[in-house]
PDB file of C-alpha atoms in Angstrom:
ATOM      1  CA  UNK A1226      12.891  10.593 120.666  1.00 59.00           C
ATOM      2  CA  UNK A1227       9.832   8.424 121.654  1.00 68.00           C
ATOM      3  CA  UNK A1228       6.908   8.629 119.771  1.00 67.00           C
ATOM      4  CA  UNK A1229       3.314   8.952 121.693  1.00 70.00           C
ATOM      5  CA  UNK A1230       0.147   7.684 120.337  1.00 67.00           C
ATOM      6  CA  UNK A1231      -2.886   9.637 121.490  1.00 66.00           C
ATOM      7  CA  UNK A1232      -5.043   7.212 123.362  1.00 68.00           C
ATOM      8  CA  UNK A1233      -8.302   6.932 121.864  1.00 65.00           C
ATOM      9  CA  UNK A1234     -11.719   8.169 123.630  1.00 59.00           C
ATOM     10  CA  UNK A1235     -14.461   5.393 124.345  1.00 60.00           C
ATOM     11  CA  UNK A1236     -17.400   6.449 122.290  1.00 55.00           C
ATOM     12  CA  UNK A1237     -20.493   5.554 123.592  1.00 52.00           C
ATOM     13  CA  UNK A1238     -22.189   3.075 121.579  1.00 57.00           C
ATOM     14  CA  UNK A1239     -25.057   4.440 119.320  1.00 58.00           C
ATOM     15  CA  UNK A1240     -27.636   2.333 121.234  1.00 58.00           C
ATOM     16  CA  UNK A1241     -27.254   3.316 124.962  1.00 62.00           C
ATOM     17  CA  UNK A1242     -29.965   4.709 126.656  1.00 79.00           C
ATOM     18  CA  UNK A1243     -32.170   3.292 124.273  1.00 88.00           C
ATOM     19  CA  UNK A1244     -34.954   0.318 125.052  1.00 90.00           C
ATOM     20  CA  UNK A1245     -34.658  -2.512 122.826  1.00 95.00           C
ATOM     21  CA  UNK A1246     -36.886  -6.011 122.043  1.00 94.00           C
ATOM     22  CA  UNK A1247     -34.885  -9.091 123.067  1.00 94.00           C
ATOM     23  CA  UNK A1248     -34.956 -12.457 120.272  1.00 96.00           C
ATOM     24  CA  UNK A1249     -37.442 -13.618 122.210  1.00 95.00           C
ATOM     25  CA  UNK A1250     -39.960 -10.674 122.367  1.00 96.00           C
ATOM     26  CA  UNK A1251     -39.281  -9.722 118.670  1.00 96.00           C
ATOM     27  CA  UNK A1252     -39.925 -13.309 117.497  1.00 97.00           C
ATOM     28  CA  UNK A1253     -43.582 -13.515 119.601  1.00 96.00           C
ATOM     29  CA  UNK A1254     -44.202 -10.206 117.901  1.00 96.00           C
ATOM     30  CA  UNK A1255     -43.193 -10.942 114.108  1.00 96.00           C
ATOM     31  CA  UNK A1256     -44.846 -14.363 114.658  1.00 95.00           C
ATOM     32  CA  UNK A1257     -48.242 -12.319 115.454  1.00 94.00           C
ATOM     33  CA  UNK A1258     -47.904  -9.859 112.596  1.00 95.00           C
ATOM     34  CA  UNK A1259     -46.891 -12.961 110.568  1.00 94.00           C
ATOM     35  CA  UNK A1260     -50.438 -14.975 111.427  1.00 92.00           C
ATOM     36  CA  UNK A1261     -52.645 -11.627 110.542  1.00 92.00           C
ATOM     37  CA  UNK A1262     -50.447 -10.737 107.396  1.00 93.00           C
ATOM     38  CA  UNK A1263     -51.374 -14.411 106.481  1.00 92.00           C
ATOM     39  CA  UNK A1264     -55.329 -13.660 107.483  1.00 88.00           C
ATOM     40  CA  UNK A1265     -54.901 -10.379 105.650  1.00 88.00           C
ATOM     41  CA  UNK A1266     -55.809  -7.824 108.420  1.00 88.00           C
ATOM     42  CA  UNK A1267     -52.114  -6.178 108.423  1.00 91.00           C
ATOM     43  CA  UNK A1268     -49.997  -5.117 105.659  1.00 93.00           C
ATOM     44  CA  UNK A1269     -46.868  -3.236 107.501  1.00 94.00           C
ATOM     45  CA  UNK A1270     -44.833  -2.371 110.443  1.00 95.00           C
ATOM     46  CA  UNK A1271     -42.468  -0.592 112.200  1.00 95.00           C
ATOM     47  CA  UNK A1272     -40.005  -0.746 114.819  1.00 96.00           C
ATOM     48  CA  UNK A1273     -38.980   2.111 117.187  1.00 94.00           C
ATOM     49  CA  UNK A1274     -36.577   1.812 119.708  1.00 94.00           C
ATOM     50  CA  UNK A1275     -36.420   5.411 122.025  1.00 92.00           C
ATOM     51  CA  UNK A1276     -34.884   6.255 125.093  1.00 92.00           C
ATOM     52  CA  UNK A1277     -37.858   5.608 127.344  1.00 93.00           C
ATOM     53  CA  UNK A1278     -39.678   2.376 125.090  1.00 94.00           C
ATOM     54  CA  UNK A1279     -39.481   0.234 122.324  1.00 96.00           C
ATOM     55  CA  UNK A1280     -42.615   0.269 120.074  1.00 96.00           C
ATOM     56  CA  UNK A1281     -43.511  -2.123 117.444  1.00 97.00           C
ATOM     57  CA  UNK A1282     -46.282  -0.301 115.491  1.00 96.00           C
ATOM     58  CA  UNK A1283     -48.977  -2.220 113.484  1.00 95.00           C
ATOM     59  CA  UNK A1284     -50.452  -0.674 109.997  1.00 94.00           C
ATOM     60  CA  UNK A1285     -52.897  -1.377 107.826  1.00 90.00           C
ATOM     61  CA  UNK A1286     -51.760   0.592 104.644  1.00 83.00           C
ATOM     62  CA  UNK A1287     -48.290   1.542 105.073  1.00 75.00           C
ATOM     63  CA  UNK A1288     -49.095   5.336 104.476  1.00 81.00           C
ATOM     64  CA  UNK A1289     -51.793   5.082 107.479  1.00 84.00           C
ATOM     65  CA  UNK A1290     -51.357   5.821 110.629  1.00 90.00           C
ATOM     66  CA  UNK A1291     -50.960   2.526 113.533  1.00 92.00           C
ATOM     67  CA  UNK A1292     -53.860   0.375 113.773  1.00 93.00           C
ATOM     68  CA  UNK A1293     -52.114  -0.789 116.941  1.00 94.00           C
ATOM     69  CA  UNK A1294     -48.560   0.008 118.778  1.00 96.00           C
ATOM     70  CA  UNK A1295     -47.165  -2.690 121.024  1.00 96.00           C
ATOM     71  CA  UNK A1296     -44.962  -0.866 123.762  1.00 96.00           C
ATOM     72  CA  UNK A1297     -42.183  -2.028 125.981  1.00 95.00           C
ATOM     73  CA  UNK A1298     -41.600   0.560 128.453  1.00 93.00           C
ATOM     74  CA  UNK A1299     -39.536  -0.705 131.648  1.00 92.00           C
ATOM     75  CA  UNK A1300     -39.810   1.982 133.515  1.00 89.00           C
ATOM     76  CA  UNK A1301     -43.425   1.266 134.434  1.00 87.00           C
ATOM     77  CA  UNK A1302     -42.695  -2.262 135.142  1.00 86.00           C
ATOM     78  CA  UNK A1303     -44.059  -2.121 138.938  1.00 87.00           C
ATOM     79  CA  UNK A1304     -47.116  -0.183 138.834  1.00 89.00           C
ATOM     80  CA  UNK A1305     -48.618  -0.991 135.516  1.00 86.00           C
ATOM     81  CA  UNK A1306     -46.613  -3.800 133.703  1.00 89.00           C
ATOM     82  CA  UNK A1307     -44.115  -3.171 131.307  1.00 94.00           C
ATOM     83  CA  UNK A1308     -46.412  -4.351 128.170  1.00 96.00           C
ATOM     84  CA  UNK A1309     -48.994  -1.923 126.630  1.00 95.00           C
ATOM     85  CA  UNK A1310     -51.374  -2.132 123.324  1.00 96.00           C
ATOM     86  CA  UNK A1311     -52.827   1.220 122.147  1.00 95.00           C
ATOM     87  CA  UNK A1312     -55.324   1.440 119.513  1.00 92.00           C
ATOM     88  CA  UNK A1313     -55.530   3.483 116.358  1.00 87.00           C
ATOM     89  CA  UNK A1314     -57.184   6.573 118.367  1.00 86.00           C
ATOM     90  CA  UNK A1315     -53.867   6.249 121.440  1.00 88.00           C
ATOM     91  CA  UNK A1316     -56.348   4.254 124.089  1.00 93.00           C
ATOM     92  CA  UNK A1317     -54.885   1.659 125.672  1.00 94.00           C
ATOM     93  CA  UNK A1318     -56.606  -1.199 125.449  1.00 93.00           C
ATOM     94  CA  UNK A1319     -54.721  -3.268 127.622  1.00 93.00           C
ATOM     95  CA  UNK A1320     -51.439  -3.642 129.976  1.00 94.00           C
ATOM     96  CA  UNK A1321     -49.503  -6.514 131.070  1.00 94.00           C
ATOM     97  CA  UNK A1322     -46.277  -7.648 132.647  1.00 94.00           C
ATOM     98  CA  UNK A1323     -45.559 -10.301 130.091  1.00 95.00           C
ATOM     99  CA  UNK A1324     -46.236 -10.391 126.553  1.00 94.00           C
ATOM    100  CA  UNK A1325     -47.509 -13.920 125.791  1.00 94.00           C
ATOM    101  CA  UNK A1326     -50.157 -12.569 128.204  1.00 94.00           C
ATOM    102  CA  UNK A1327     -50.478  -8.491 126.680  1.00 94.00           C
ATOM    103  CA  UNK A1328     -50.774 -10.684 122.927  1.00 94.00           C
ATOM    104  CA  UNK A1329     -53.637 -12.644 123.739  1.00 92.00           C
ATOM    105  CA  UNK A1330     -55.668  -9.602 122.741  1.00 90.00           C
ATOM    106  CA  UNK A1331     -54.937 -10.817 119.352  1.00 87.00           C
ATOM    107  CA  UNK A1332     -56.171 -14.682 119.616  1.00 84.00           C
ATOM    108  CA  UNK A1333     -58.362 -15.815 116.836  1.00 64.00           C
ATOM    109  CA  UNK A1334     -61.206 -16.451 119.267  1.00 53.00           C
ATOM    110  CA  UNK A1335     -61.258 -13.074 120.910  1.00 58.00           C
ATOM    111  CA  UNK A1336     -60.385 -10.901 117.827  1.00 56.00           C
ATOM    112  CA  UNK A1337     -62.361  -9.817 115.267  1.00 59.00           C
ATOM    113  CA  UNK A1338     -61.283  -7.572 112.324  1.00 63.00           C
ATOM    114  CA  UNK A1339     -64.050  -4.979 111.499  1.00 66.00           C
ATOM    115  CA  UNK A1340     -63.977  -3.527 108.203  1.00 65.00           C
TER     116      UNK A1340
END
């Protein structure tokens, strides 16, 4: 009498088919967030991993809609650039191929928060 064990079926990982930020990108985003929190401009953030984009949303208050959305869309790499910053109403403020160049929008000398 031989005992046969059923072979486990390989399960797809829950991250399959989603876009994520890598460690360096996340470090740059959280660094910027930390500076703006210290300055009193931002108070909350959210990270979403979607099928076609990774989104870092920035909020002034937790209950509001995001002030900015920093999106990574690899499908647009050859056309408009992987990175996009969208403002409150969905207006695209900046696009680019490198995160560092896109985040220059928030440099202290070029960016002022209007209350």
